Backbone as numpy.savetxt, mean C-alpha at the origin, in Angstrom:
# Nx Ny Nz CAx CAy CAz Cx Cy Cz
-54.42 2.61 -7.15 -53.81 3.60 -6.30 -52.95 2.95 -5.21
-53.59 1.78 -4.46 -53.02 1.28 -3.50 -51.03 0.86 -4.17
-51.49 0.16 -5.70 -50.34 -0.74 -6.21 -49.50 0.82 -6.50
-49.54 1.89 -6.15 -48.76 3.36 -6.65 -47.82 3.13 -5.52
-49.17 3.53 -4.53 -48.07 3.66 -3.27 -47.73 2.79 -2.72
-47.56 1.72 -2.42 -46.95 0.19 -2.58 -45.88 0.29 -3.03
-45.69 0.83 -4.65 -44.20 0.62 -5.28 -43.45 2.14 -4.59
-44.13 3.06 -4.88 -43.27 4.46 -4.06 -42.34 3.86 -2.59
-43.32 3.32 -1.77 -42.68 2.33 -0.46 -41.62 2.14 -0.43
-41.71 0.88 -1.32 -41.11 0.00 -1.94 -39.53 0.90 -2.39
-39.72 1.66 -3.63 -38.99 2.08 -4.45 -38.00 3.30 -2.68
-38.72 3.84 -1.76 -38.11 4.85 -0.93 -37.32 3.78 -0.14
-37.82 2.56 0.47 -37.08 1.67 1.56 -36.03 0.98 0.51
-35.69 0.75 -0.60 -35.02 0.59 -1.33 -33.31 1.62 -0.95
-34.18 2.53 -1.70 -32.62 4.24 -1.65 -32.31 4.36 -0.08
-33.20 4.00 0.83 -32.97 4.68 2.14 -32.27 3.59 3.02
-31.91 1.89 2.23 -31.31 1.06 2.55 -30.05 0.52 2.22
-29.97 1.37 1.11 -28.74 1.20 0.38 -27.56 1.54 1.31
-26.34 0.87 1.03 -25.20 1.27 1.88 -24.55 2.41 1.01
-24.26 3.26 2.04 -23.51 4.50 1.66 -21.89 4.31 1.86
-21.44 4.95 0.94 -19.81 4.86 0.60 -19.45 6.17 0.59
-18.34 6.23 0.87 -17.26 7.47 1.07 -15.97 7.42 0.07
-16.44 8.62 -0.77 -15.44 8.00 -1.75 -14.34 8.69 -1.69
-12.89 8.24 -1.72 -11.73 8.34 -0.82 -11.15 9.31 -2.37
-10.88 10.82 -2.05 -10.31 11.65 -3.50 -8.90 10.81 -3.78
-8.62 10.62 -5.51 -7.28 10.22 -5.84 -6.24 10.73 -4.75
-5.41 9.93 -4.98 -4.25 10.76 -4.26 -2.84 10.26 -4.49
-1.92 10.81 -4.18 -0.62 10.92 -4.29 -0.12 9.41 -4.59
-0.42 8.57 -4.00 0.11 7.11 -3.74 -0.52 6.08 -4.87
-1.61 6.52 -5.41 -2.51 5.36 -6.09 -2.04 4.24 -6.87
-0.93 4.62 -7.19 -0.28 3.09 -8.11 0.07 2.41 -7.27
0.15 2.47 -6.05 0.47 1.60 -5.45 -0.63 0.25 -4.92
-2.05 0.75 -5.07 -2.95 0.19 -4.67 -3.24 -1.37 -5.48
-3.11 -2.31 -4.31 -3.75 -3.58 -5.34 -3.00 -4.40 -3.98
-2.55 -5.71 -5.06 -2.25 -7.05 -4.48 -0.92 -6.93 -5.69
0.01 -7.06 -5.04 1.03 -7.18 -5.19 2.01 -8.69 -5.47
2.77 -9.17 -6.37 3.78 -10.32 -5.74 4.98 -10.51 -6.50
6.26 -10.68 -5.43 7.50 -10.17 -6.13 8.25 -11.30 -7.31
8.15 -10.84 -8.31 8.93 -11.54 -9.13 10.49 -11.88 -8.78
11.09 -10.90 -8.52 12.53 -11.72 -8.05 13.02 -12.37 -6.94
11.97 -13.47 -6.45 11.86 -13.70 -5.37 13.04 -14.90 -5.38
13.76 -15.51 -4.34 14.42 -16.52 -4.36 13.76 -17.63 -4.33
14.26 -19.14 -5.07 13.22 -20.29 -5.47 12.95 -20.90 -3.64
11.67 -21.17 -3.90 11.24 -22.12 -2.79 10.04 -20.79 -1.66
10.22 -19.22 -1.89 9.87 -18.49 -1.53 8.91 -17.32 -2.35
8.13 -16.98 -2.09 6.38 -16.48 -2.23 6.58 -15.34 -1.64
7.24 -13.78 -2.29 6.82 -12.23 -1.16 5.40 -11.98 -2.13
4.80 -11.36 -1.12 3.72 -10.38 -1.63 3.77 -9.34 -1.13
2.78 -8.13 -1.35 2.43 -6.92 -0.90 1.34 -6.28 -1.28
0.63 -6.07 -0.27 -0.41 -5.40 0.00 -0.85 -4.38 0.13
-2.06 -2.63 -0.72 -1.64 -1.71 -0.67 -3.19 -1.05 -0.48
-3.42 -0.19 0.48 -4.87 0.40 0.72 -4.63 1.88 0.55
-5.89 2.42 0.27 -6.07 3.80 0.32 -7.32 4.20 1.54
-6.77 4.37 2.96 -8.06 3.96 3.33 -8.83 5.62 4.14
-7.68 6.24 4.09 -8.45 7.71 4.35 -7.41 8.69 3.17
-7.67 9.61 3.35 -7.20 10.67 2.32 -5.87 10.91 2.40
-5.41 11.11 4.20 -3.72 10.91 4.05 -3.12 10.11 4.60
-3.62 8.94 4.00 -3.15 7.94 4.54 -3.39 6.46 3.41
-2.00 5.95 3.42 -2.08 4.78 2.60 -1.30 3.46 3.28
-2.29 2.05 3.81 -1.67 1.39 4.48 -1.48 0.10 4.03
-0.03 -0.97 3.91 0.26 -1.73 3.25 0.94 -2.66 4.23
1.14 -3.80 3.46 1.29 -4.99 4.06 2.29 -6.13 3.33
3.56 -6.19 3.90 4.62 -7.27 3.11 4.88 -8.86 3.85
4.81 -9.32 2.87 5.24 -11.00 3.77 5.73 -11.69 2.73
6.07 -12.60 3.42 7.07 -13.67 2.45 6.64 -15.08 3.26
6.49 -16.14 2.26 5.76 -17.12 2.41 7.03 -18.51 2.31
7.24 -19.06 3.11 7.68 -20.50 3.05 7.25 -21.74 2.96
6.99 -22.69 2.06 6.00 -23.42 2.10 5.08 -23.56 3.26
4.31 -22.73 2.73 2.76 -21.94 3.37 3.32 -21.36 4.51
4.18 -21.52 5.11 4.96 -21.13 6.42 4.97 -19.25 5.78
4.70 -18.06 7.08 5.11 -16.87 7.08 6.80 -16.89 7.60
7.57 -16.34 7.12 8.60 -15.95 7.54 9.23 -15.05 8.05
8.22 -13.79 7.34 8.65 -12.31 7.29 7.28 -11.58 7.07
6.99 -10.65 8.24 6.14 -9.95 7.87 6.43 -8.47 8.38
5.76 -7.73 7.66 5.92 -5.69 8.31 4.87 -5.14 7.74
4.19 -4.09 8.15 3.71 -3.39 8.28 4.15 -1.86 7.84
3.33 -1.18 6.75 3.88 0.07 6.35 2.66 0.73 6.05
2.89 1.93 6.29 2.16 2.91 6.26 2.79 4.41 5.44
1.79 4.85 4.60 2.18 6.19 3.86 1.07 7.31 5.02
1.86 8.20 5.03 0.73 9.16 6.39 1.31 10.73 5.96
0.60 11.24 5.90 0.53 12.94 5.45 0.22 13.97 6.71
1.03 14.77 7.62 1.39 15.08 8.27 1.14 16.60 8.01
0.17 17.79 8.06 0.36 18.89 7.41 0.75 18.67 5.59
1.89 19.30 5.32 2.11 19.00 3.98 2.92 17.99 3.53
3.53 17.16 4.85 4.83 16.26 4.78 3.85 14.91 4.57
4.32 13.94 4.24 4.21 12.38 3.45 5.82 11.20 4.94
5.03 10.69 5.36 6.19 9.66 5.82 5.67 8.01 5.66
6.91 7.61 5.73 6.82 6.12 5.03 7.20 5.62 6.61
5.84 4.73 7.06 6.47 4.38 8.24 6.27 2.96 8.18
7.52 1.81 8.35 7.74 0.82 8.66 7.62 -0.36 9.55
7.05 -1.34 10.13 7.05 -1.43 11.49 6.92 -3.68 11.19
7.97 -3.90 11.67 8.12 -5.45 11.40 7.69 -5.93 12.86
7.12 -7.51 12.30 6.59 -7.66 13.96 7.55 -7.59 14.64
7.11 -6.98 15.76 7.78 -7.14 17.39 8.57 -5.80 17.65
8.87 -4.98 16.62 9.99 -4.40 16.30 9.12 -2.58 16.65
10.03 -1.94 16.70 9.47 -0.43 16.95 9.18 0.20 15.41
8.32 1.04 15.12 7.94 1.81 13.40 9.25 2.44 13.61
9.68 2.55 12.32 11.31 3.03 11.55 10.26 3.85 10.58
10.77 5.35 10.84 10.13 6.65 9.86 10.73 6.34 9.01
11.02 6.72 7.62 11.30 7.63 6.96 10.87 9.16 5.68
11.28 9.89 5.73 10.50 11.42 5.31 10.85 10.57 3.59
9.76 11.32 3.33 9.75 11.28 1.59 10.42 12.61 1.21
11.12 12.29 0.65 12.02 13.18 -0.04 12.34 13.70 -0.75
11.11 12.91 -1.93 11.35 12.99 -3.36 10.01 11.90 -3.82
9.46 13.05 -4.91 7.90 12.09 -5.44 7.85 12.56 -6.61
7.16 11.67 -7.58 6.69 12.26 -8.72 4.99 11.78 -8.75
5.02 11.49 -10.16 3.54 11.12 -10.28 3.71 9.22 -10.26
4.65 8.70 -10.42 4.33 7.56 -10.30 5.78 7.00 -9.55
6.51 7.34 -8.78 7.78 7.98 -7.76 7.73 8.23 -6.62
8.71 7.70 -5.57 9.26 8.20 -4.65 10.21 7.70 -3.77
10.96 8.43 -2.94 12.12 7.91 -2.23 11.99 8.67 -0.98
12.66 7.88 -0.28 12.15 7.76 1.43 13.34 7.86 1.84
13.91 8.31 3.00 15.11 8.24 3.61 15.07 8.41 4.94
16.03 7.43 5.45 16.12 7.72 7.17 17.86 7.33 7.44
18.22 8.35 7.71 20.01 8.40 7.78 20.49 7.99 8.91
19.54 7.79 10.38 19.89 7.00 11.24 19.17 5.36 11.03
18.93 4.58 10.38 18.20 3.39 10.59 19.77 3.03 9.68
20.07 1.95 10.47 21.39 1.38 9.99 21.02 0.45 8.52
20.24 -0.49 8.47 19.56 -0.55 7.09 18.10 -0.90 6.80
17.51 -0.55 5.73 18.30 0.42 4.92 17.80 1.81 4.98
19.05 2.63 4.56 18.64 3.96 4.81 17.90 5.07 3.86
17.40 4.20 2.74 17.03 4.99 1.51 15.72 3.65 1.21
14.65 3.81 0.82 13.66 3.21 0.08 12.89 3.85 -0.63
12.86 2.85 -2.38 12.69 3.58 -3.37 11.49 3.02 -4.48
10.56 3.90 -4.36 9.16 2.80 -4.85 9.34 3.59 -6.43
8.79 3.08 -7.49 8.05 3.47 -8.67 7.77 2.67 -9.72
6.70 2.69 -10.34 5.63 2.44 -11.05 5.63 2.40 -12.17
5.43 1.77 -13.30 5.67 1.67 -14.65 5.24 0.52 -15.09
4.04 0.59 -16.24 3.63 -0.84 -16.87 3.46 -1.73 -16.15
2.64 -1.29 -15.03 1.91 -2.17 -14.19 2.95 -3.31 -13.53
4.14 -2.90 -13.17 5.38 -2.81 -12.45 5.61 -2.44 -11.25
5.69 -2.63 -10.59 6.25 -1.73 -9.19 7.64 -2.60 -8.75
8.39 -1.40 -8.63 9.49 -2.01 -7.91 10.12 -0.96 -7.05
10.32 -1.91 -5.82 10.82 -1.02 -4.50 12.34 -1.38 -4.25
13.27 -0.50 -4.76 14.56 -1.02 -3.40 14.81 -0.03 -2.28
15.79 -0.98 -1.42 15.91 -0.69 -0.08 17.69 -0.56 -0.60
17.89 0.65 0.46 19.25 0.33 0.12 20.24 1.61 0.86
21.43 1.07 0.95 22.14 2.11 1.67 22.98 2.21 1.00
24.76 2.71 1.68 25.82 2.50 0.59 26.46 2.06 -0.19
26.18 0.97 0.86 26.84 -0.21 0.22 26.22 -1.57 -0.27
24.51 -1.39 0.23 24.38 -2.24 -0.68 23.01 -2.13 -1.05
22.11 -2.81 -1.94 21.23 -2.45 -2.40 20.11 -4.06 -3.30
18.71 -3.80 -2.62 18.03 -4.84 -2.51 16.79 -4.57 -3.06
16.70 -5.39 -4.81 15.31 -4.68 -5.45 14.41 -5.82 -5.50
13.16 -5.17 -4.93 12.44 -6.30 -5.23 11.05 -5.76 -6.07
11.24 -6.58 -7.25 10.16 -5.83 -8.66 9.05 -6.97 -8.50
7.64 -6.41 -8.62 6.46 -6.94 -8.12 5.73 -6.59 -9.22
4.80 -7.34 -10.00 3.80 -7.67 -10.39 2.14 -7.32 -10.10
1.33 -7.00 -10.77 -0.31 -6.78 -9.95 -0.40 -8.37 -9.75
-1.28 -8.50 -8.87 -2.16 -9.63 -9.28 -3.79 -9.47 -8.91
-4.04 -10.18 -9.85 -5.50 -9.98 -10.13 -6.40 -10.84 -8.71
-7.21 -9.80 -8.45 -8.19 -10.75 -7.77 -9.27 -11.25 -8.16
């Protein structure tokens, strides 16, 4: 009897120790989620990108570019859901967040625009065969950079 309730103990301080998780519903952004790194990168240089789902409207990511081991370039972006609106907000060190409204989404899609940010004024993510490629780009010119998963 004793060895019953011993394991019952046992078996309750077990479940009642376990860490609890919050599990974050799919959402709009999910292909974007992982570890990222850009294939068309110029030689001698390393971009990556970084992609979380970390509350429901909200998806927060992370770009840098690597110089032998040296950072060169880093920003800060954020996907944020506003009522029914989605904004892509930007923010490089030192520098003030640059909005832009999503404008246009599909299921593995979307494009961002901000008509006052001198460049660039359009950014354009989507997803395919474990692909992602984002350009940035305005009228006149236009900057793709196609990224890879990588495995952790």
């Amino acid at each position: 009897m004793r060895l019953l309730v011993l394991f019952l103990c046992c078996i309750i301080l077990t479940i009642s120790c376990q860490k609890k998780t919050t599990q974050i519903p799919k959402g709009d952004f999910d292909y974007l989620i992982g570890n990222w790194e850009r294939t068309n990168e110029q030689e001698g240089k390393v971009t990556f990108e970084y992609w979380e789902h970390t509350k429901e409207s909200l998806y927060k990511g992370v770009g840098f570019t690597l110089q032998n081991s040296d950072t060169i370039w880093k920003e800060h972006m954020q996907l944020i859901q506003r009522d029914t609106t989605w904004t892509l907000e930007i923010q490089s060190d030192g520098e003030p967040i640059v909005p832009f409204a999503i404008i246009k989404k599909t299921a593995n899609t979307f494009t961002a625009h901000n008509p006052s940010n001198e460049f660039p004024k359009h950014i354009a993510y989507s997803y395919f065969d474990d692909t992602l490629t984002a350009i940035v780009y305005s009228d006149d010119m236009r900057i793709p950079f196609i990224y890879w998963r990588v495995e952790e």
